[in-house]
Amino acid sequence: MPTTYEIGKPYVVQAHHALNHTHNRMHADGLPQKLGFRGALVLGTAIYANMTRALVAELGDEWLGHAEINVKFLKVVCAGDRIRVETVADPDNPHTYKVTAYNETANDEICTYMETSCPMQLPPVDPLAALKPVDWEGPVTQERTWDLIEVGKPYRSLIVTLSKEHNDWWKAFLEDDLPLYQNSDHPPLHPAHVLRLAPIGSRHQYLGDNAIHGASKAVIRKILRIGDTVRLLTVPSAKWERKGNHWVTLYCAAIRGSEVCAEIYHTQIFRLRGT
């Protein structure tokens, strides 16, 4: 029987691996254990998506099509972990919500925290969305390296048609029982895939992605739906080194026609200390 998801009512999910759906060795057994983690890391986008269920169930298109999102991945989550999600309305800020994921398998530690809102007015579109990529044809053959990442230099663009298979895969992988993603001929794109557009755009430029997802920010301006064709513009917006780790933020704009529908800022540890 489907779970009832409500803002203010905790619910529990089980974390799963995205088998055969990622090129990142941090999500497979072997490398994570060598680096001191207790197991392969579950996709950050999967944890985020599990945290959106109460918001989607109660707010629907209002949140899926007009929102600011700020999510931070504080502790790793491994396959099989039991995650409790608590979503609360901010009493001091209307249309603002705080979502916390507790890992009950790891002593109830906070693994992910998100703040999101449906403001009356969204911030202006980032000027990065107006940059012109240098497009080229052919397969991706070049390995991504630290020196190749140039802040403000766009990757080649990628044209993607959002398909029913995208929603089907995420619903099955996440065991997501919300009916919204299959209720019509053009349902909304699953929020997991919206956030996933940034690494998809990156892989259209370079090979290799053994990174750890640290945080994401997003501005959702228009709802993305199954059947839409969008152009992804991906641009490194920042890179820095801290405590031996190399960090990168990728900006990705999903553009339908001439309209920027979603902007995603994907922050990751590009190279982990000790690798």
XYZ file of N, CA and C in Angstrom:
825
model
N 0.856 -1.196 0.000
C 0.000 0.000 0.000
C 0.889 1.243 0.000
N 0.613 2.233 -0.893
C 1.476 3.419 -0.984
C 1.551 4.182 0.335
N 2.717 4.742 0.590
C 2.899 5.579 1.774
C 2.225 6.930 1.556
N 1.658 7.493 2.617
C 1.119 8.846 2.546
C 2.221 9.826 2.938
N 2.528 10.752 2.027
C 3.591 11.721 2.270
C 2.967 13.073 2.562
N 3.325 13.649 3.711
C 2.773 14.933 4.119
C 3.872 15.787 4.728
N 3.809 17.090 4.456
C 4.720 18.019 5.111
C 4.412 18.002 6.608
N 5.443 17.794 7.422
C 5.263 17.695 8.862
C 5.163 16.269 9.368
N 5.107 15.290 8.444
C 4.989 13.885 8.831
C 6.217 13.115 8.331
N 7.073 12.593 9.229
C 8.272 11.862 8.797
C 7.900 10.591 8.029
N 8.791 10.196 7.125
C 8.649 8.915 6.424
C 10.033 8.300 6.270
N 10.081 7.010 6.003
C 11.341 6.271 5.935
C 11.486 5.634 4.561
N 12.705 5.705 4.003
C 13.036 5.053 2.734
C 14.312 4.241 2.926
N 14.543 3.321 2.021
C 15.793 2.564 2.018
C 16.634 3.021 0.841
N 17.919 3.273 1.102
C 18.824 3.747 0.059
C 19.253 2.585 -0.831
N 19.302 2.841 -2.149
C 19.680 1.815 -3.112
C 20.782 2.332 -4.024
N 21.550 1.386 -4.608
C 22.563 1.722 -5.597
C 21.933 1.891 -6.972
N 22.514 2.768 -7.769
C 22.101 2.939 -9.158
C 22.951 2.031 -10.037
N 22.673 0.755 -10.026
C 23.500 -0.204 -10.755
C 23.468 0.078 -12.254
N 24.651 0.060 -12.867
C 24.802 0.230 -14.314
C 24.292 1.577 -14.813
N 24.217 2.572 -13.931
C 23.717 3.871 -14.376
C 24.690 5.000 -14.046
N 25.898 4.656 -13.662
C 26.878 5.689 -13.358
C 28.273 5.209 -13.737
N 29.096 6.147 -14.195
C 30.491 5.853 -14.522
C 31.412 6.174 -13.351
N 30.841 6.593 -12.257
C 31.613 7.064 -11.112
C 31.958 5.877 -10.211
N 33.259 5.586 -10.067
C 33.678 4.423 -9.273
C 33.444 4.609 -7.780
N 33.109 5.827 -7.339
C 32.759 6.028 -5.937
C 31.407 5.390 -5.607
N 30.654 5.014 -6.644
C 29.357 4.377 -6.443
C 29.413 2.872 -6.683
N 30.622 2.320 -6.694
C 30.798 0.877 -6.858
C 31.747 0.370 -5.776
N 31.595 -0.884 -5.390
C 32.474 -1.458 -4.375
C 33.920 -1.482 -4.860
N 34.827 -1.242 -3.943
C 36.255 -1.275 -4.257
C 36.943 0.010 -3.870
N 36.872 1.017 -4.719
C 37.549 2.281 -4.467
C 37.075 2.965 -3.175
N 35.764 3.074 -2.905
C 35.360 3.755 -1.658
C 35.941 3.101 -0.413
N 35.969 1.769 -0.368
C 36.514 1.088 0.804
C 38.002 1.362 0.953
N 38.734 1.438 -0.155
C 40.162 1.741 -0.099
C 40.417 3.143 0.456
N 39.445 4.041 0.265
C 39.586 5.420 0.731
C 39.038 5.611 2.145
N 38.580 4.521 2.761
C 38.149 4.595 4.150
C 36.662 4.670 4.378
N 35.862 4.630 3.313
C 34.416 4.636 3.476
C 33.929 3.222 3.778
N 32.766 3.109 4.417
C 32.287 1.791 4.823
C 31.645 1.021 3.676
N 31.448 1.663 2.543
C 30.866 0.984 1.384
C 30.732 1.932 0.226
N 30.208 1.411 -0.884
C 29.980 2.255 -2.056
C 28.940 3.329 -1.738
N 29.156 4.511 -2.294
C 28.301 5.662 -1.980
C 27.043 5.649 -2.838
N 25.908 5.901 -2.223
C 24.658 6.057 -2.953
C 24.653 7.431 -3.615
N 24.068 7.525 -4.806
C 24.003 8.795 -5.527
C 23.373 9.898 -4.677
N 24.035 11.068 -4.665
C 23.450 12.207 -3.962
C 22.099 12.593 -4.538
N 21.961 12.502 -5.859
C 20.678 12.843 -6.484
C 19.566 11.905 -6.023
N 19.932 10.662 -5.698
C 18.930 9.719 -5.214
C 18.463 10.103 -3.811
N 19.409 10.474 -2.939
C 19.031 10.913 -1.594
C 18.163 12.167 -1.688
N 18.583 13.121 -2.521
C 17.795 14.336 -2.727
C 16.380 14.009 -3.186
N 16.266 13.120 -4.170
C 14.951 12.792 -4.714
C 14.046 12.180 -3.649
N 14.619 11.322 -2.801
C 13.829 10.739 -1.717
C 13.339 11.796 -0.733
N 14.062 12.913 -0.671
C 13.688 13.989 0.254
C 12.608 14.902 -0.313
N 12.234 14.719 -1.569
C 11.261 15.618 -2.200
C 9.824 15.100 -2.143
N 9.608 13.909 -1.598
C 8.293 13.266 -1.756
C 7.157 14.035 -1.091
N 7.366 14.528 0.128
C 6.297 15.282 0.782
C 6.023 16.590 0.041
N 7.082 17.236 -0.437
C 6.914 18.482 -1.193
C 6.110 18.243 -2.468
N 6.461 17.177 -3.193
C 5.763 16.873 -4.442
C 4.326 16.448 -4.167
N 4.124 15.633 -3.140
C 2.784 15.138 -2.839
C 1.827 16.272 -2.475
N 2.321 17.268 -1.732
C 1.438 18.351 -1.279
C 1.415 19.548 -2.220
N 2.563 19.877 -2.818
C 2.654 21.106 -3.618
C 2.584 20.843 -5.119
N 2.982 19.658 -5.558
C 2.890 19.289 -6.967
C 3.606 20.249 -7.891
N 2.897 20.671 -8.946
C 3.497 21.536 -9.964
C 3.967 22.873 -9.399
N 3.352 23.314 -8.311
C 3.750 24.599 -7.719
C 5.230 24.581 -7.354
N 5.692 23.468 -6.760
C 7.104 23.361 -6.386
C 7.949 22.853 -7.547
N 7.436 21.908 -8.322
C 8.199 21.324 -9.435
C 8.478 22.339 -10.533
N 7.694 23.408 -10.596
C 7.858 24.372 -11.683
C 8.272 25.760 -11.262
N 8.465 26.002 -9.954
C 8.820 27.364 -9.518
C 9.425 27.263 -8.120
N 10.742 27.117 -8.053
C 11.355 26.893 -6.747
C 12.823 27.271 -6.749
N 13.301 27.601 -5.560
C 14.731 27.673 -5.288
C 15.078 26.525 -4.350
N 16.201 25.880 -4.603
C 16.584 24.667 -3.870
C 18.043 24.784 -3.476
N 18.338 24.428 -2.226
C 19.715 24.411 -1.746
C 19.882 23.166 -0.882
N 20.649 22.183 -1.386
C 20.793 20.911 -0.693
C 22.271 20.626 -0.447
N 22.597 20.158 0.759
C 23.974 19.848 1.134
C 24.055 18.390 1.592
N 25.030 17.662 1.026
C 25.243 16.264 1.379
C 26.355 16.211 2.424
N 25.969 15.976 3.666
C 26.870 16.135 4.803
C 27.618 14.860 5.154
N 26.970 13.708 5.015
C 27.569 12.418 5.332
C 27.198 11.423 4.238
N 28.108 10.471 3.976
C 27.836 9.509 2.908
C 26.718 8.567 3.339
N 26.004 8.070 2.346
C 24.963 7.067 2.532
C 25.328 5.856 1.693
N 25.177 4.662 2.269
C 25.530 3.423 1.571
C 24.269 2.604 1.299
N 24.393 1.688 0.349
C 23.241 0.865 -0.034
C 22.691 0.124 1.172
N 21.382 0.129 1.297
C 20.727 -0.556 2.398
C 20.473 0.305 3.609
N 21.084 1.484 3.675
C 20.866 2.362 4.829
C 19.394 2.777 4.912
N 18.931 2.902 6.126
C 17.544 3.303 6.388
C 17.537 4.808 6.665
N 16.836 5.562 5.829
C 16.845 7.023 5.890
C 15.469 7.532 6.306
N 15.449 8.347 7.363
C 14.209 8.990 7.804
C 14.205 10.443 7.344
N 13.152 10.835 6.658
C 13.052 12.180 6.097
C 11.996 12.976 6.851
N 12.380 14.170 7.289
C 11.451 15.052 7.993
C 11.370 16.376 7.239
N 10.171 16.754 6.831
C 9.923 17.980 6.076
C 9.040 18.900 6.912
N 9.503 20.125 7.133
C 8.724 21.067 7.944
C 8.645 22.413 7.240
N 7.532 23.089 7.422
C 7.386 24.457 6.918
C 8.105 25.412 7.858
N 8.796 26.384 7.283
C 9.496 27.392 8.077
C 8.466 28.381 8.623
N 8.289 28.465 9.947
C 7.246 29.344 10.500
C 7.533 30.827 10.282
N 8.799 31.164 10.019
C 9.165 32.574 9.868
C 9.194 33.038 8.417
N 9.113 32.091 7.472
C 9.205 32.449 6.056
C 8.141 31.680 5.278
N 7.140 32.380 4.758
C 6.076 31.691 4.021
C 6.614 31.014 2.758
N 6.019 29.887 2.418
C 6.375 29.125 1.216
C 7.824 28.631 1.254
N 8.362 28.447 2.463
C 9.736 27.968 2.637
C 9.705 26.700 3.494
N 10.563 25.740 3.127
C 10.530 24.431 3.782
C 11.951 23.962 4.080
N 12.074 23.241 5.185
C 13.341 22.655 5.579
C 13.171 21.139 5.618
N 14.101 20.447 4.948
C 14.004 18.994 4.841
C 15.313 18.395 5.352
N 15.205 17.466 6.297
C 16.375 16.833 6.905
C 16.279 15.332 6.734
N 17.391 14.717 6.294
C 17.465 13.261 6.161
C 18.379 12.721 7.247
N 17.843 11.828 8.079
C 18.589 11.189 9.153
C 18.895 9.743 8.757
N 20.152 9.347 8.902
C 20.544 7.977 8.586
C 20.406 7.128 9.850
N 19.309 6.393 9.945
C 19.068 5.581 11.138
C 20.067 4.438 11.250
N 20.651 4.019 10.114
C 21.654 2.953 10.129
C 22.975 3.448 10.713
N 23.229 4.750 10.634
C 24.480 5.340 11.122
C 24.193 6.249 12.322
N 23.571 5.669 13.334
C 23.339 6.368 14.608
C 22.514 7.646 14.460
N 21.617 7.640 13.491
C 20.687 8.762 13.303
C 21.400 10.068 12.938
N 22.578 9.970 12.330
C 23.286 11.187 11.939
C 22.565 11.879 10.789
N 22.684 13.204 10.746
C 22.109 13.957 9.629
C 23.017 13.758 8.416
N 22.477 13.159 7.370
C 23.289 12.913 6.174
C 23.069 13.970 5.101
N 21.871 14.550 5.038
C 21.571 15.543 4.011
C 20.590 16.560 4.566
N 20.796 17.823 4.167
C 19.912 18.892 4.617
C 19.546 19.766 3.425
N 18.278 20.146 3.334
C 17.816 20.960 2.216
C 16.913 22.075 2.701
N 17.085 23.238 2.121
C 16.138 24.333 2.267
C 15.604 24.668 0.884
N 14.307 24.881 0.792
C 13.702 25.177 -0.503
C 12.512 26.111 -0.303
N 12.189 26.847 -1.350
C 11.084 27.800 -1.262
C 10.432 27.965 -2.624
N 9.217 28.473 -2.593
C 8.490 28.851 -3.812
C 8.253 30.359 -3.728
N 9.287 31.152 -4.000
C 9.174 32.599 -3.784
C 8.289 33.266 -4.828
N 7.782 34.431 -4.479
C 6.987 35.198 -5.435
C 7.818 35.547 -6.659
N 9.096 35.908 -6.420
C 9.969 36.307 -7.523
C 11.285 35.559 -7.425
N 11.696 34.936 -8.528
C 12.958 34.218 -8.582
C 14.093 35.177 -8.921
N 15.335 34.829 -8.584
C 16.467 35.682 -8.952
C 16.638 35.739 -10.466
N 17.348 36.754 -10.978
C 17.579 36.838 -12.426
C 18.334 35.609 -12.937
N 18.163 35.311 -14.210
C 18.898 34.217 -14.836
C 20.392 34.522 -14.798
N 21.191 33.531 -14.453
C 22.645 33.691 -14.382
C 23.190 34.063 -15.768
N 24.078 35.074 -15.848
C 24.669 35.437 -17.148
C 25.377 34.280 -17.838
N 25.781 33.240 -17.094
C 26.425 32.082 -17.714
C 25.517 31.421 -18.749
N 24.198 31.554 -18.583
C 23.252 30.921 -19.496
C 23.326 31.511 -20.900
N 23.901 32.713 -21.025
C 23.988 33.382 -22.331
C 25.288 33.084 -23.067
N 26.203 32.336 -22.446
C 27.470 32.014 -23.101
C 27.252 31.099 -24.291
N 28.119 31.246 -25.283
C 28.025 30.438 -26.501
C 29.036 29.296 -26.440
N 28.573 28.058 -26.454
C 29.512 26.929 -26.420
C 30.219 26.752 -27.752
N 31.403 26.156 -27.688
C 32.115 25.784 -28.911
C 31.749 24.323 -29.190
N 30.760 24.123 -30.051
C 30.259 22.776 -30.296
C 31.138 22.036 -31.297
N 31.218 20.730 -31.114
C 31.987 19.874 -32.003
C 31.296 18.526 -32.090
N 31.587 17.791 -33.155
C 30.942 16.507 -33.387
C 31.853 15.364 -32.961
N 31.245 14.217 -32.753
C 32.036 13.023 -32.490
C 31.926 12.535 -31.063
N 32.482 11.344 -30.797
C 32.409 10.762 -29.451
C 33.319 11.476 -28.471
N 33.024 11.311 -27.190
C 33.858 11.875 -26.127
C 35.047 10.943 -25.922
N 36.256 11.486 -26.032
C 37.461 10.657 -25.918
C 38.456 11.186 -24.891
N 38.313 12.430 -24.454
C 39.312 13.057 -23.592
C 38.959 12.888 -22.115
N 39.932 12.458 -21.327
C 39.734 12.315 -19.892
C 39.688 13.693 -19.227
N 38.762 13.850 -18.289
C 38.656 15.107 -17.550
C 39.799 15.201 -16.548
N 40.520 16.308 -16.550
C 41.605 16.540 -15.597
C 41.411 17.914 -14.962
N 42.112 18.123 -13.873
C 42.012 19.399 -13.150
C 42.410 20.572 -14.040
N 43.469 20.406 -14.813
C 43.953 21.500 -15.658
C 42.983 21.833 -16.783
N 42.184 20.871 -17.215
C 41.250 21.120 -18.315
C 40.026 21.920 -17.878
N 39.770 21.974 -16.592
C 38.601 22.708 -16.107
C 38.922 24.199 -16.101
N 38.282 24.948 -16.975
C 38.482 26.397 -17.084
C 37.191 27.100 -16.672
N 37.268 27.859 -15.599
C 36.100 28.565 -15.098
C 35.591 29.540 -16.154
N 34.297 29.469 -16.436
C 33.683 30.378 -17.399
C 33.755 29.923 -18.836
N 34.382 28.757 -19.096
C 34.477 28.244 -20.462
C 33.449 27.131 -20.653
N 32.439 27.332 -21.504
C 31.357 26.349 -21.634
C 31.827 25.035 -22.270
N 31.184 23.960 -21.852
C 31.324 22.683 -22.542
C 30.435 22.713 -23.786
N 30.613 21.724 -24.659
C 29.725 21.688 -25.821
C 28.297 21.389 -25.355
N 27.334 21.897 -26.090
C 25.942 21.735 -25.692
C 25.450 20.325 -26.011
N 24.394 19.926 -25.313
C 23.809 18.608 -25.494
C 22.302 18.764 -25.641
N 21.752 18.204 -26.722
C 20.312 18.224 -26.935
C 19.728 16.925 -26.395
N 18.757 17.050 -25.490
C 18.158 15.888 -24.842
C 16.637 15.974 -24.956
N 16.021 14.864 -25.353
C 14.565 14.763 -25.285
C 14.214 13.965 -24.042
N 13.473 14.576 -23.149
C 13.109 13.954 -21.881
C 12.053 12.879 -22.149
N 12.348 11.647 -21.737
C 11.506 10.520 -22.128
C 10.866 9.845 -20.924
N 9.826 9.080 -21.215
C 9.145 8.291 -20.194
C 10.115 7.341 -19.500
N 11.132 6.860 -20.239
C 12.106 5.940 -19.650
C 12.891 6.594 -18.518
N 13.125 7.915 -18.610
C 13.807 8.614 -17.529
C 13.001 8.489 -16.231
N 11.709 8.795 -16.292
C 10.875 8.697 -15.094
C 10.737 7.254 -14.619
N 10.561 6.339 -15.567
C 10.395 4.934 -15.195
C 11.614 4.427 -14.433
N 12.809 4.809 -14.906
C 14.036 4.315 -14.263
C 14.138 4.834 -12.836
N 13.912 6.129 -12.658
C 14.040 6.694 -11.314
C 12.964 6.153 -10.373
N 11.750 5.991 -10.859
C 10.689 5.460 -10.006
C 11.029 4.047 -9.537
N 11.567 3.224 -10.448
C 11.915 1.857 -10.082
C 13.109 1.831 -9.134
N 14.140 2.594 -9.455
C 15.365 2.620 -8.653
C 15.093 3.118 -7.243
N 14.279 4.161 -7.133
C 13.989 4.777 -5.833
C 12.815 4.123 -5.111
N 12.130 3.209 -5.787
C 10.888 2.646 -5.252
C 9.920 3.776 -4.897
N 9.832 4.731 -5.802
C 9.005 5.929 -5.618
C 7.570 5.591 -6.004
N 6.645 5.655 -5.041
C 5.266 5.270 -5.308
C 4.339 6.457 -5.560
N 4.889 7.653 -5.777
C 4.043 8.794 -6.128
C 3.524 8.617 -7.559
N 2.226 8.753 -7.795
C 1.668 8.525 -9.137
C 1.881 9.683 -10.108
N 2.281 10.836 -9.601
C 2.346 12.057 -10.405
C 3.197 11.901 -11.658
N 4.284 11.103 -11.576
C 5.244 11.025 -12.673
C 4.771 10.141 -13.825
N 3.592 9.532 -13.706
C 3.060 8.698 -14.786
C 1.582 8.935 -15.032
N 1.047 10.008 -14.495
C -0.405 10.213 -14.502
C -0.961 10.754 -15.813
N -0.116 11.235 -16.708
C -0.605 11.866 -17.927
C 0.357 11.577 -19.069
N 0.027 12.109 -20.256
C 0.907 11.920 -21.408
C 2.203 12.715 -21.263
N 2.147 13.825 -20.529
C 3.323 14.675 -20.354
C 3.524 14.990 -18.870
N 3.843 13.986 -18.068
C 4.027 14.228 -16.634
C 5.298 15.026 -16.374
N 5.438 15.588 -15.188
C 6.671 16.311 -14.860
C 7.864 15.371 -14.809
N 9.026 15.883 -15.196
C 10.262 15.115 -15.095
C 10.589 14.900 -13.626
N 11.026 13.694 -13.285
C 11.347 13.374 -11.900
C 12.435 14.328 -11.397
N 12.309 14.879 -10.186
C 13.316 15.837 -9.684
C 14.713 15.256 -9.607
N 14.855 13.939 -9.454
C 16.185 13.333 -9.488
C 16.864 13.601 -10.821
N 16.105 13.490 -11.909
C 16.711 13.678 -13.229
C 16.981 15.149 -13.511
N 16.168 16.027 -12.953
C 16.441 17.461 -13.105
C 17.824 17.775 -12.535
N 18.092 17.324 -11.315
C 19.393 17.589 -10.696
C 20.515 16.856 -11.424
N 20.191 15.737 -12.038
C 21.188 14.901 -12.722
C 21.628 15.504 -14.056
N 20.947 16.536 -14.538
C 21.276 17.112 -15.835
C 22.691 17.685 -15.867
N 23.186 18.202 -14.720
C 24.532 18.790 -14.697
C 25.615 17.752 -14.977
N 25.672 16.616 -14.263
C 26.678 15.617 -14.621
C 26.464 14.995 -15.999
N 25.219 14.937 -16.468
C 24.972 14.448 -17.830
C 25.621 15.391 -18.842
N 25.468 16.692 -18.624
C 26.104 17.664 -19.512
C 27.611 17.589 -19.449
N 28.168 17.316 -18.270
C 29.622 17.201 -18.116
C 30.173 16.003 -18.878
N 29.464 14.871 -18.827
C 29.946 13.665 -19.504
C 29.881 13.775 -21.012
N 29.177 14.794 -21.519
C 29.143 15.029 -22.962
C 30.412 15.744 -23.436
N 31.254 16.158 -22.494
C 32.496 16.858 -22.815
C 33.724 16.013 -22.504
N 33.735 15.351 -21.336
C 34.917 14.624 -20.881
C 34.546 13.247 -20.340
N 35.495 12.330 -20.399
C 35.371 11.030 -19.757
C 35.804 11.138 -18.298
N 35.276 10.246 -17.477
C 35.746 10.169 -16.090
C 34.952 11.046 -15.163
N 34.530 10.457 -14.036
C 33.738 11.233 -13.088
C 33.808 10.617 -11.700
N 35.013 10.264 -11.249
C 35.158 9.656 -9.924
C 35.155 10.740 -8.854
N 33.974 11.285 -8.605
C 33.838 12.451 -7.733
C 32.820 12.166 -6.644
N 32.760 13.067 -5.661
C 31.795 12.972 -4.575
C 30.914 14.219 -4.604
N 29.628 14.008 -4.681
C 28.648 15.087 -4.744
C 28.569 15.768 -3.377
N 28.885 17.059 -3.327
C 28.907 17.776 -2.059
C 27.679 18.626 -1.805
N 27.152 19.252 -2.871
C 26.006 20.149 -2.704
C 25.404 20.451 -4.064
N 24.170 20.897 -4.041
C 23.521 21.384 -5.260
C 22.640 22.570 -4.915
N 22.637 23.530 -5.812
C 21.660 24.609 -5.775
C 20.902 24.574 -7.095
N 19.657 24.939 -7.060
C 18.887 24.955 -8.305
C 17.854 26.076 -8.252
N 17.611 26.637 -9.430
C 16.516 27.582 -9.615
C 15.621 26.979 -10.695
N 14.418 26.608 -10.317
C 13.470 26.013 -11.253
C 12.509 27.105 -11.698
N 12.543 27.423 -12.985
C 11.761 28.544 -13.518
C 10.498 28.090 -14.238
N 10.575 26.970 -14.912
C 9.430 26.395 -15.609
C 9.488 24.881 -15.432
N 8.350 24.258 -15.349
C 8.328 22.825 -15.143
C 8.836 22.106 -16.396
N 9.707 21.136 -16.212
C 10.178 20.284 -17.301
C 9.290 19.049 -17.352
N 8.874 18.689 -18.568
C 7.939 17.579 -18.720
C 8.471 16.532 -19.692
N 7.977 15.329 -19.515
C 8.313 14.257 -20.443
C 7.833 14.658 -21.838
N 8.711 14.482 -22.815
C 8.420 14.904 -24.186
C 9.108 16.196 -24.565
N 9.520 16.997 -23.581
C 10.245 18.236 -23.872
C 11.617 17.926 -24.462
N 12.056 18.765 -25.398
C 13.426 18.723 -25.892
C 14.153 19.948 -25.353
N 15.257 19.709 -24.657
C 15.997 20.807 -24.038
C 17.456 20.765 -24.478
N 18.065 21.937 -24.456
C 19.509 22.051 -24.702
C 20.187 22.304 -23.364
N 21.197 21.495 -23.065
C 21.950 21.660 -21.828
C 23.210 22.466 -22.097
N 23.368 23.549 -21.371
C 24.587 24.357 -21.426
C 25.295 24.191 -20.088
N 26.483 23.603 -20.111
C 27.228 23.308 -18.888
C 28.514 24.121 -18.861
N 28.759 24.795 -17.722
C 29.919 25.679 -17.599
C 30.532 25.511 -16.210
N 31.835 25.243 -16.096
C 32.462 25.303 -14.761
C 32.368 26.735 -14.229
N 31.770 26.896 -13.049
C 31.604 28.246 -12.514
C 32.583 28.549 -11.387
N 33.229 27.517 -10.822
C 34.215 27.727 -9.759
C 35.055 26.472 -9.594
N 36.308 26.648 -9.157
C 37.182 25.530 -8.793
C 38.115 26.009 -7.692
N 38.391 25.145 -6.722
C 39.251 25.541 -5.609
C 39.790 24.298 -4.928
N 40.830 24.505 -4.110
C 41.414 23.424 -3.330
C 41.237 23.735 -1.849
N 40.845 22.723 -1.062
C 40.666 22.907 0.372
C 40.994 21.605 1.088
N 41.933 21.675 2.019
C 42.341 20.519 2.824
C 42.729 19.321 1.962
N 43.406 19.616 0.867
C 43.890 18.548 0.010
C 42.872 18.019 -0.979
N 41.619 18.472 -0.880
C 40.585 18.065 -1.832
C 40.417 19.133 -2.910
N 40.162 18.700 -4.132
C 39.924 19.609 -5.246
C 38.425 19.668 -5.520
N 37.877 20.881 -5.486
C 36.432 21.084 -5.625
C 36.106 21.787 -6.946
N 34.944 21.463 -7.491
C 34.458 22.089 -8.717
C 32.955 22.329 -8.579
N 32.491 23.476 -9.063
C 31.057 23.705 -9.230
C 30.758 23.836 -10.717
N 29.845 23.007 -11.189
C 29.386 23.057 -12.569
C 28.012 23.724 -12.612
N 27.880 24.702 -13.499
C 26.586 25.333 -13.748
C 25.973 24.677 -14.973
N 24.695 24.346 -14.894
C 24.003 23.749 -16.040
C 22.660 24.432 -16.216
N 22.407 24.935 -17.420
C 21.110 25.523 -17.750
C 20.372 24.575 -18.691
N 19.133 24.265 -18.354
C 18.273 23.477 -19.238
C 17.375 24.453 -19.985
N 17.579 24.545 -21.293
C 16.946 25.588 -22.101
C 15.973 24.938 -23.083
N 14.711 25.327 -23.005
C 13.672 24.831 -23.913
C 13.307 25.962 -24.866
N 13.650 25.784 -26.144
C 13.491 26.888 -27.088
C 14.458 27.993 -26.716
N 13.951 29.158 -26.357
C 14.806 30.253 -25.910
C 14.653 30.519 -24.410
N 13.931 29.646 -23.724
C 13.596 29.890 -22.331
C 14.421 29.009 -21.400
N 15.088 29.628 -20.428
C 15.821 28.880 -19.404
C 14.806 28.352 -18.402
N 14.661 27.028 -18.362
C 13.662 26.412 -17.484
C 14.236 26.055 -16.117
N 15.504 25.637 -16.095
C 16.112 25.225 -14.827
C 17.594 25.556 -14.861
N 18.099 25.991 -13.708
C 19.529 26.237 -13.533
C 19.998 25.394 -12.357
N 21.033 24.604 -12.585
C 21.550 23.709 -11.552
C 23.017 24.029 -11.316
N 23.397 24.170 -10.056
C 24.798 24.357 -9.656
C 25.226 23.096 -8.906
N 26.059 22.307 -9.532
C 26.446 20.985 -9.020
C 27.866 21.076 -8.464
N 27.999 20.993 -7.137
C 29.306 21.097 -6.480
C 29.783 19.711 -6.076
N 31.037 19.390 -6.416
C 31.560 18.068 -6.141
C 33.047 18.144 -5.762
N 33.483 17.150 -5.006
C 34.922 16.959 -4.825
C 35.416 16.275 -6.080
N 36.123 17.040 -6.897
C 36.616 16.521 -8.168
C 37.701 15.460 -7.937
N 38.574 15.738 -6.997
C 39.625 14.772 -6.672
C 39.778 14.729 -5.170
N 39.598 13.544 -4.617
C 39.622 13.357 -3.171
C 41.062 13.217 -2.685
N 41.324 13.812 -1.536
C 42.629 13.699 -0.913
C 43.030 12.219 -0.790
N 44.242 11.903 -1.245
C 44.740 10.537 -1.128
C 44.578 9.711 -2.383
N 43.834 10.248 -3.400
C 43.678 9.485 -4.629
C 44.731 9.930 -5.645
